[in-house]
Amino acid sequence: MTNPACIEAPLPKGVSDFLPETADKITFIADSIHRVFELWGFRRMITPLLEFEDVLALGMGDELRSKTFRFDDRQTGRLLAIPPDITPQVARIVATRMHSLPLPHRIYYSGRVLRQAQMQSGRSREIFQSGVELIGLNSPEADAEMVAMAVEVLKNLGFTGFKIDLGQVDFYRGIMDASGLSRDVQRQLQEAISKKEVTAVRSILEAAGAPERVKEEIALLPRLYGGREVLQEAARIAGNERSKKALDNITQVVEILDIYGVADHLTIDLGEIRGLDYHTGITFEGFVPGIGEAVCSGGRYDDLTAKYGYPAHATGFAFNILALLASMAKRPEVEASSSRDFLVFNKKDERREALEVAQKLRSLGFTCARDIIKRDFESSLEYAKKMDIRMLLVIGAEECAADQLYLVRVADRRAIAVSKQELFDKGLDLKFDL
């Protein structure tokens, strides 16, 4: 029902209110992710909501800078920024606050960032991120660890049929550097290759008068997508040392992922050049059925901490929690995460028993709320249904003996009388087969 007394209170475009039911699901997903991160030895870091814009900008490329919210700081007169990504913050903290500690650093984080978005795009400006950064290791095993963790999270969340697209940006850079093509032509090719436009790539190469060898190498890039046969095909055309080293690197990563037993979830995409101005080696994105955007993405970024005066190899990735939420919207375990266990309805004038029972249930790990408002049984049951509470626990019901409680399953209104001890022993596992 709409309250006619409510004022109009719109939100800026691109942000949302998350009511308790949705917030519970977001928390469930985030907790599942963090559990995996902690099992792999990562420790949580909490980054600030505001940074000085010039400091934050050191760790961002032009694309992220263009999406950053900025405003003046009345206290200092300097420009402040709301971070559009958490990784540059982690890089700053590691470089300036943790440089005396031994490497590697295993850090995870969870938070919200804001990014400017075109109004007509319909995209959210608010992004929920949970991610990891592994700083101080230059090893294929470190890159493989990121991918293996992403797969473990997706499996734990119940996904099947998902894929991790694995790339290596240095393979592309090596081919372009050896091509002899102008920067303008390379820019045109980069745009066409990123869109997998094979015909456009050939047209650009023809117009530039590229040698046949260069045409063959570059024209094949949008098609280097699939299984391990892609690596063999790429090796056939790679005529420069940088691309050959990149192929050796991604081959080692795939071999390590074989040991983890996750290679079946991999596709290889050597024409993927996302984040070319940021990443320095392995890149990857995770896709689940039914969602067009990546639910996780990351890769190697060996140059970032050096921008804050502390050179260190690094790799990492982050999950987009709202994308995961959209893909899991109707999954039973996520639906259940927003449910509560008990609502205590007291028919007695004295409140001691109701409070003691509720406290005991909480000590056993159950969620339990007291229906403090004075109302009748039907109203309390309707409230429990709307609040997604599983059981209505009645104190002082006529159907019960003095030492019993009356338990009503909200979903179907089936009820049983139970002793307190039986309730405490069995909780939600009581049988409603009367």
Coordinates of C-alpha atoms in Angstrom, one line a residue:
M1 CA 0.0 0.0 0.0
T2 CA 1.3 3.5 -0.9
N3 CA 1.5 6.0 1.9
P4 CA 0.0 9.2 0.7
A5 CA 1.9 11.2 3.3
C6 CA 5.3 10.1 1.9
I7 CA 7.3 12.8 0.2
E8 CA 8.9 12.3 -3.2
A9 CA 12.4 11.1 -2.6
P10 CA 14.1 10.1 -5.9
L11 CA 17.6 8.7 -6.1
P12 CA 20.3 9.7 -8.6
K13 CA 20.3 7.6 -11.7
G14 CA 22.6 4.5 -11.5
V15 CA 22.3 3.8 -7.7
S16 CA 19.7 1.7 -5.8
D17 CA 18.3 1.1 -2.4
F18 CA 18.8 -2.5 -1.3
L19 CA 16.0 -3.6 1.0
P20 CA 16.6 -6.3 3.7
E21 CA 15.7 -9.3 1.5
T22 CA 18.2 -8.3 -1.2
A23 CA 20.8 -7.1 1.2
D24 CA 20.7 -10.6 2.9
K25 CA 21.4 -12.2 -0.5
I26 CA 24.3 -9.9 -1.2
T27 CA 25.7 -10.7 2.2
F28 CA 25.3 -14.4 1.5
I29 CA 27.2 -14.2 -1.8
A30 CA 29.9 -12.0 -0.3
D31 CA 30.4 -14.3 2.7
S32 CA 30.8 -17.3 0.3
I33 CA 33.4 -15.5 -1.7
H34 CA 35.3 -14.3 1.4
R35 CA 35.4 -17.8 2.9
V36 CA 37.3 -19.0 -0.2
F37 CA 39.7 -16.1 0.0
E38 CA 40.5 -16.8 3.6
L39 CA 40.9 -20.5 3.0
W40 CA 43.6 -19.6 0.4
G41 CA 45.5 -17.5 3.0
F42 CA 44.3 -14.0 2.1
R43 CA 43.7 -11.4 4.8
R44 CA 41.1 -8.6 4.6
M45 CA 42.0 -4.9 4.1
I46 CA 39.5 -2.1 4.4
T47 CA 40.2 0.9 2.1
P48 CA 38.9 4.5 2.6
L49 CA 35.8 5.9 0.8
L50 CA 37.7 9.1 -0.2
E51 CA 41.1 9.7 -1.6
F52 CA 43.0 12.8 -2.8
E53 CA 42.3 12.7 -6.6
D54 CA 45.9 13.3 -7.6
V55 CA 47.2 10.5 -5.4
L56 CA 44.5 8.0 -6.6
A57 CA 45.1 9.1 -10.2
L58 CA 48.6 7.7 -10.1
G59 CA 47.2 4.2 -10.0
M60 CA 44.5 4.7 -12.7
G61 CA 44.6 4.7 -16.5
D62 CA 42.8 7.3 -18.5
E63 CA 39.6 5.3 -18.7
L64 CA 39.1 5.0 -15.0
R65 CA 40.0 8.6 -14.4
S66 CA 37.3 9.6 -16.8
K67 CA 34.8 7.7 -14.7
T68 CA 35.8 9.1 -11.3
F69 CA 33.5 11.3 -9.2
R70 CA 35.5 14.3 -8.0
F71 CA 34.7 17.3 -5.7
D72 CA 36.5 20.0 -3.7
D73 CA 37.6 19.4 -0.1
R74 CA 36.6 22.4 2.0
Q75 CA 39.2 21.6 4.6
T76 CA 42.3 21.5 2.4
G77 CA 41.2 23.0 -0.9
R78 CA 42.5 19.9 -2.7
L79 CA 40.4 17.8 -5.1
L80 CA 38.9 14.6 -3.6
A81 CA 37.8 11.5 -5.4
I82 CA 35.5 8.6 -4.7
P83 CA 37.5 5.5 -5.9
P84 CA 36.1 3.9 -9.1
D85 CA 38.2 0.7 -8.3
I86 CA 39.8 -0.7 -5.2
T87 CA 43.0 -2.1 -6.7
P88 CA 44.8 1.2 -7.0
Q89 CA 44.0 1.8 -3.3
V90 CA 45.5 -1.5 -2.3
A91 CA 48.6 -0.7 -4.5
R92 CA 49.0 2.7 -2.7
I93 CA 48.6 1.1 0.8
V94 CA 51.1 -1.7 0.0
A95 CA 53.7 0.7 -1.4
T96 CA 53.4 3.4 1.3
R97 CA 52.3 1.5 4.5
M98 CA 53.5 -2.1 4.0
H99 CA 56.8 -1.9 2.1
S100 CA 58.8 -3.0 5.1
L101 CA 56.9 -6.2 5.5
P102 CA 58.0 -9.4 3.8
L103 CA 56.5 -10.4 0.4
P104 CA 54.2 -11.7 -0.9
H105 CA 51.2 -9.9 0.4
R106 CA 47.9 -11.8 0.2
I107 CA 45.1 -9.3 0.5
Y108 CA 41.4 -9.4 -0.1
Y109 CA 38.8 -6.6 0.1
S110 CA 35.1 -6.0 -0.2
G111 CA 33.4 -2.7 -0.9
R112 CA 31.4 -0.4 -3.1
V113 CA 32.9 1.9 -5.7
L114 CA 31.3 4.5 -7.9
R115 CA 31.9 5.1 -11.6
Q116 CA 30.4 7.7 -13.9
A117 CA 28.2 6.1 -16.6
Q118 CA 26.5 7.6 -19.6
M119 CA 22.9 8.3 -18.7
Q120 CA 21.5 6.4 -21.7
S121 CA 23.5 3.3 -21.0
G122 CA 21.3 2.2 -18.1
R123 CA 24.3 0.8 -16.3
S124 CA 24.7 1.0 -12.5
R125 CA 27.2 3.6 -11.3
E126 CA 27.6 1.7 -8.0
I127 CA 29.6 -1.5 -8.1
F128 CA 29.9 -4.1 -5.3
Q129 CA 33.4 -5.6 -5.5
S130 CA 35.0 -8.5 -3.6
G131 CA 38.5 -9.2 -4.8
V132 CA 42.1 -10.3 -4.0
E133 CA 45.5 -9.0 -4.7
L134 CA 48.6 -11.2 -4.6
I135 CA 51.6 -8.8 -4.6
G136 CA 55.2 -9.8 -4.8
L137 CA 55.2 -12.9 -7.0
N138 CA 56.2 -13.1 -10.7
S139 CA 55.2 -16.7 -11.3
P140 CA 52.7 -18.6 -13.5
E141 CA 51.7 -20.4 -10.3
A142 CA 50.5 -17.0 -8.9
D143 CA 48.4 -16.3 -12.0
A144 CA 47.0 -19.9 -11.9
E145 CA 46.1 -19.4 -8.3
M146 CA 43.8 -16.5 -9.2
V147 CA 42.0 -18.5 -11.8
A148 CA 41.7 -21.5 -9.5
M149 CA 40.2 -19.4 -6.8
A150 CA 37.6 -17.9 -9.1
V151 CA 36.6 -21.4 -10.2
E152 CA 36.3 -22.6 -6.6
V153 CA 34.1 -19.6 -5.7
L154 CA 31.8 -20.2 -8.7
K155 CA 31.6 -23.9 -7.9
N156 CA 30.8 -23.2 -4.2
L157 CA 28.0 -20.9 -5.3
G158 CA 26.5 -23.8 -7.2
F159 CA 27.3 -22.7 -10.8
T160 CA 27.7 -25.2 -13.6
G161 CA 28.5 -24.6 -17.2
F162 CA 30.6 -21.5 -16.5
K163 CA 33.7 -20.5 -18.4
I164 CA 36.9 -18.6 -17.6
D165 CA 38.2 -16.8 -20.6
L166 CA 42.0 -16.7 -20.4
G167 CA 44.2 -14.2 -22.3
Q168 CA 47.8 -12.9 -22.4
V169 CA 48.1 -9.2 -23.5
D170 CA 51.8 -9.5 -24.2
F171 CA 51.1 -11.8 -27.1
Y172 CA 49.1 -9.0 -28.8
R173 CA 51.7 -6.4 -27.9
G174 CA 54.5 -8.4 -29.4
I175 CA 52.8 -8.8 -32.7
M176 CA 51.9 -5.1 -32.9
D177 CA 55.4 -4.0 -31.9
A178 CA 56.9 -6.2 -34.6
S179 CA 54.4 -5.1 -37.3
G180 CA 55.9 -1.7 -38.1
L181 CA 52.4 -0.3 -38.4
S182 CA 51.8 3.3 -37.3
R183 CA 50.1 4.1 -34.0
D184 CA 47.0 5.3 -35.7
V185 CA 46.6 2.0 -37.6
Q186 CA 47.3 0.1 -34.5
R187 CA 44.6 2.0 -32.7
Q188 CA 42.1 1.2 -35.4
L189 CA 43.1 -2.5 -35.3
Q190 CA 42.8 -2.6 -31.5
E191 CA 39.2 -1.3 -31.7
A192 CA 38.3 -3.9 -34.5
I193 CA 40.0 -6.8 -32.7
S194 CA 38.3 -6.0 -29.4
K195 CA 35.0 -6.3 -31.2
K196 CA 36.1 -9.5 -33.1
E197 CA 35.4 -7.8 -36.4
V198 CA 37.5 -10.0 -38.8
T199 CA 36.4 -8.2 -41.9
A200 CA 37.2 -4.8 -40.5
V201 CA 40.7 -6.0 -39.4
R202 CA 41.4 -7.2 -43.0
S203 CA 40.2 -3.9 -44.4
I204 CA 42.4 -1.8 -42.1
L205 CA 45.4 -4.0 -43.0
E206 CA 44.8 -3.7 -46.7
A207 CA 44.4 0.0 -46.5
A208 CA 47.7 0.3 -44.5
G209 CA 49.6 -1.8 -47.1
A210 CA 50.8 -4.2 -44.4
P211 CA 53.2 -7.0 -45.5
E212 CA 51.6 -10.5 -46.0
R213 CA 53.3 -11.9 -42.9
V214 CA 51.8 -9.0 -40.8
K215 CA 48.4 -9.5 -42.3
E216 CA 48.4 -13.2 -41.5
E217 CA 49.4 -12.6 -37.9
I218 CA 47.0 -9.8 -37.1
A219 CA 44.1 -11.1 -39.1
L220 CA 44.2 -14.3 -37.1
L221 CA 44.0 -12.5 -33.7
P222 CA 40.2 -12.3 -33.5
R223 CA 40.0 -16.0 -34.2
L224 CA 42.4 -17.2 -31.6
Y225 CA 39.6 -18.3 -29.3
G226 CA 38.8 -21.8 -28.1
G227 CA 40.6 -24.7 -26.5
R228 CA 44.3 -25.6 -26.3
E229 CA 44.5 -25.9 -30.0
V230 CA 44.6 -22.1 -30.0
L231 CA 48.0 -22.2 -28.4
Q232 CA 49.3 -24.4 -31.2
E233 CA 47.8 -22.1 -33.9
A234 CA 49.3 -19.0 -32.1
A235 CA 52.7 -20.6 -32.0
R236 CA 52.6 -21.1 -35.8
I237 CA 52.3 -17.3 -36.4
A238 CA 54.3 -15.9 -33.5
G239 CA 57.5 -14.6 -35.1
N240 CA 58.8 -12.3 -32.3
E241 CA 60.3 -13.1 -28.9
R242 CA 57.7 -11.1 -26.8
S243 CA 54.8 -13.1 -28.2
K244 CA 56.7 -16.4 -27.9
K245 CA 57.4 -15.6 -24.2
A246 CA 53.7 -14.8 -23.7
L247 CA 52.7 -18.1 -25.2
D248 CA 55.1 -19.9 -23.0
N249 CA 53.7 -18.1 -20.0
I250 CA 50.0 -18.9 -20.7
T251 CA 51.0 -22.5 -21.5
Q252 CA 52.6 -22.9 -18.1
V253 CA 49.5 -21.4 -16.4
V254 CA 47.2 -23.8 -18.2
E255 CA 49.4 -26.8 -17.2
I256 CA 49.2 -25.7 -13.5
L257 CA 45.4 -25.3 -13.8
D258 CA 45.4 -28.9 -15.0
I259 CA 46.8 -29.9 -11.6
Y260 CA 44.0 -27.9 -9.9
G261 CA 41.6 -29.9 -12.0
V262 CA 39.8 -26.8 -13.4
A263 CA 41.1 -26.8 -17.0
D264 CA 37.6 -27.9 -18.3
H265 CA 36.3 -24.5 -17.4
L266 CA 38.9 -22.7 -19.5
T267 CA 38.6 -21.1 -22.9
I268 CA 41.7 -19.3 -24.4
D269 CA 41.3 -16.0 -26.1
L270 CA 44.5 -14.4 -27.4
G271 CA 42.5 -11.8 -29.2
E272 CA 41.2 -10.5 -25.8
I273 CA 42.9 -7.1 -25.2
R274 CA 40.7 -5.7 -22.4
G275 CA 42.7 -3.6 -20.1
L276 CA 45.6 -3.2 -22.5
D277 CA 46.8 0.0 -20.8
Y278 CA 46.8 -1.7 -17.4
H279 CA 47.5 -5.4 -17.5
T280 CA 51.0 -6.8 -18.2
G281 CA 50.4 -10.5 -18.8
I282 CA 47.7 -13.0 -18.0
T283 CA 44.1 -11.7 -18.0
F284 CA 40.9 -13.5 -17.4
E285 CA 37.1 -13.0 -17.2
G286 CA 34.5 -15.4 -15.7
F287 CA 31.1 -15.9 -17.4
V288 CA 28.1 -17.8 -16.1
P289 CA 25.0 -19.0 -18.1
G290 CA 22.3 -16.4 -18.6
I291 CA 24.4 -13.3 -17.9
G292 CA 25.9 -11.3 -20.7
E293 CA 28.5 -9.5 -18.6
A294 CA 31.5 -11.0 -16.7
V295 CA 30.9 -11.9 -13.1
C296 CA 34.7 -11.6 -12.3
S297 CA 37.7 -10.3 -14.1
G298 CA 41.4 -9.7 -13.4
G299 CA 44.9 -10.4 -14.3
R300 CA 48.6 -9.4 -13.9
Y301 CA 49.5 -5.8 -13.4
D302 CA 53.2 -5.6 -12.6
D303 CA 53.6 -1.8 -13.1
L304 CA 51.0 -0.5 -10.6
T305 CA 52.8 -0.3 -7.2
A306 CA 55.8 1.3 -8.9
K307 CA 53.7 4.3 -9.5
Y308 CA 53.7 4.8 -5.7
G309 CA 57.4 4.3 -5.5
Y310 CA 57.5 0.6 -4.7
P311 CA 58.0 -1.8 -7.7
A312 CA 56.5 -5.2 -7.1
H313 CA 55.0 -7.9 -9.3
A314 CA 51.3 -8.3 -8.8
T315 CA 48.2 -10.2 -9.9
G316 CA 44.6 -10.2 -8.8
F317 CA 40.9 -10.2 -9.7
A318 CA 37.5 -9.1 -8.4
F319 CA 33.9 -10.4 -8.4
N320 CA 31.0 -8.2 -9.4
I321 CA 28.6 -9.2 -6.7
L322 CA 25.5 -7.6 -8.3
A323 CA 26.2 -9.5 -11.5
L324 CA 26.4 -12.7 -9.4
L325 CA 23.1 -11.7 -7.6
A326 CA 21.3 -11.3 -10.9
S327 CA 22.5 -14.7 -12.0
M328 CA 21.5 -16.4 -8.7
A329 CA 18.2 -14.6 -8.2
K330 CA 16.0 -17.7 -8.1
R331 CA 18.4 -20.2 -6.6
P332 CA 17.0 -21.9 -3.4
E333 CA 20.1 -21.4 -1.3
V334 CA 20.1 -17.6 -2.0
E335 CA 16.4 -17.4 -1.4
A336 CA 16.9 -19.1 1.9
S337 CA 19.7 -16.7 2.9
S338 CA 17.0 -14.0 3.4
S339 CA 14.9 -16.1 5.7
R340 CA 14.8 -15.9 9.5
D341 CA 14.1 -18.9 11.7
F342 CA 11.7 -18.0 14.5
L343 CA 9.3 -15.3 15.6
V344 CA 8.1 -15.6 19.2
F345 CA 4.4 -14.8 19.8
N346 CA 3.6 -14.5 23.5
K347 CA 0.0 -15.0 24.6
K348 CA 0.9 -14.8 28.3
D349 CA 0.8 -11.6 30.3
E350 CA 4.2 -12.3 31.7
R351 CA 7.2 -11.9 29.3
R352 CA 10.0 -13.9 31.1
E353 CA 9.4 -17.3 29.4
A354 CA 9.2 -15.7 25.9
L355 CA 12.5 -13.8 26.5
E356 CA 14.3 -16.8 27.9
V357 CA 13.2 -19.1 25.1
A358 CA 14.3 -16.5 22.5
Q359 CA 17.6 -16.1 24.2
K360 CA 18.2 -19.9 24.3
L361 CA 17.4 -20.2 20.6
R362 CA 19.9 -17.5 19.7
S363 CA 22.6 -19.1 21.8
L364 CA 22.1 -22.3 19.7
G365 CA 22.7 -20.3 16.5
F366 CA 19.1 -19.7 15.4
T367 CA 17.7 -16.3 14.4
C368 CA 14.9 -15.3 16.7
A369 CA 12.8 -12.2 17.0
R370 CA 10.2 -11.2 19.5
D371 CA 6.8 -10.0 18.2
I372 CA 6.7 -7.2 20.8
I373 CA 3.6 -5.5 19.2
K374 CA 0.4 -6.5 20.8
R375 CA -1.7 -8.2 18.1
D376 CA -3.7 -11.4 17.5
F377 CA -2.4 -14.7 16.3
E378 CA -3.5 -14.2 12.6
S379 CA -1.8 -10.8 12.4
S380 CA 1.4 -12.1 13.9
L381 CA 1.4 -15.1 11.4
E382 CA 0.8 -12.7 8.5
Y383 CA 3.7 -10.5 9.7
A384 CA 6.0 -13.6 9.8
K385 CA 5.0 -14.5 6.3
K386 CA 5.7 -11.1 4.9
M387 CA 9.1 -10.9 6.7
D388 CA 10.1 -14.4 5.4
I389 CA 10.3 -16.0 8.9
R390 CA 10.0 -19.8 8.8
M391 CA 8.4 -20.5 12.2
L392 CA 6.0 -18.8 14.5
L393 CA 6.7 -19.9 18.1
V394 CA 3.6 -19.5 20.4
I395 CA 4.1 -19.2 24.1
G396 CA 1.0 -20.0 26.2
A397 CA -1.1 -21.6 23.4
E398 CA -4.3 -23.4 24.4
E399 CA -3.2 -26.4 22.4
C400 CA -0.2 -27.0 24.7
A401 CA 0.5 -28.5 28.1
A402 CA 2.2 -26.3 30.6
D403 CA 5.7 -27.5 29.6
Q404 CA 5.1 -27.2 25.9
L405 CA 5.4 -24.6 23.1
Y406 CA 3.3 -24.4 20.0
L407 CA 5.3 -24.3 16.7
V408 CA 3.6 -23.1 13.5
R409 CA 5.3 -23.5 10.1
V410 CA 4.5 -20.2 8.4
A411 CA 4.6 -21.6 4.8
D412 CA 1.7 -24.0 5.2
R413 CA 0.4 -23.2 8.7
R414 CA 1.0 -26.8 9.9
A415 CA 1.6 -26.9 13.7
I416 CA 2.9 -29.1 16.4
A417 CA 3.2 -28.9 20.2
V418 CA 6.7 -29.6 21.4
S419 CA 8.6 -29.5 24.7
K420 CA 11.2 -26.9 25.1
Q421 CA 14.0 -29.5 25.2
E422 CA 12.8 -31.1 22.0
L423 CA 12.8 -27.7 20.3
F424 CA 16.3 -26.9 21.6
D425 CA 17.6 -30.3 20.5
K426 CA 16.0 -30.4 17.0
G427 CA 15.4 -26.7 16.1
L428 CA 14.1 -26.5 12.5
D429 CA 14.4 -30.3 12.0
L430 CA 11.2 -31.0 13.9
K431 CA 8.7 -33.3 11.9
F432 CA 5.4 -31.8 11.1
D433 CA 3.7 -35.1 10.3
L434 CA 0.8 -35.0 12.7

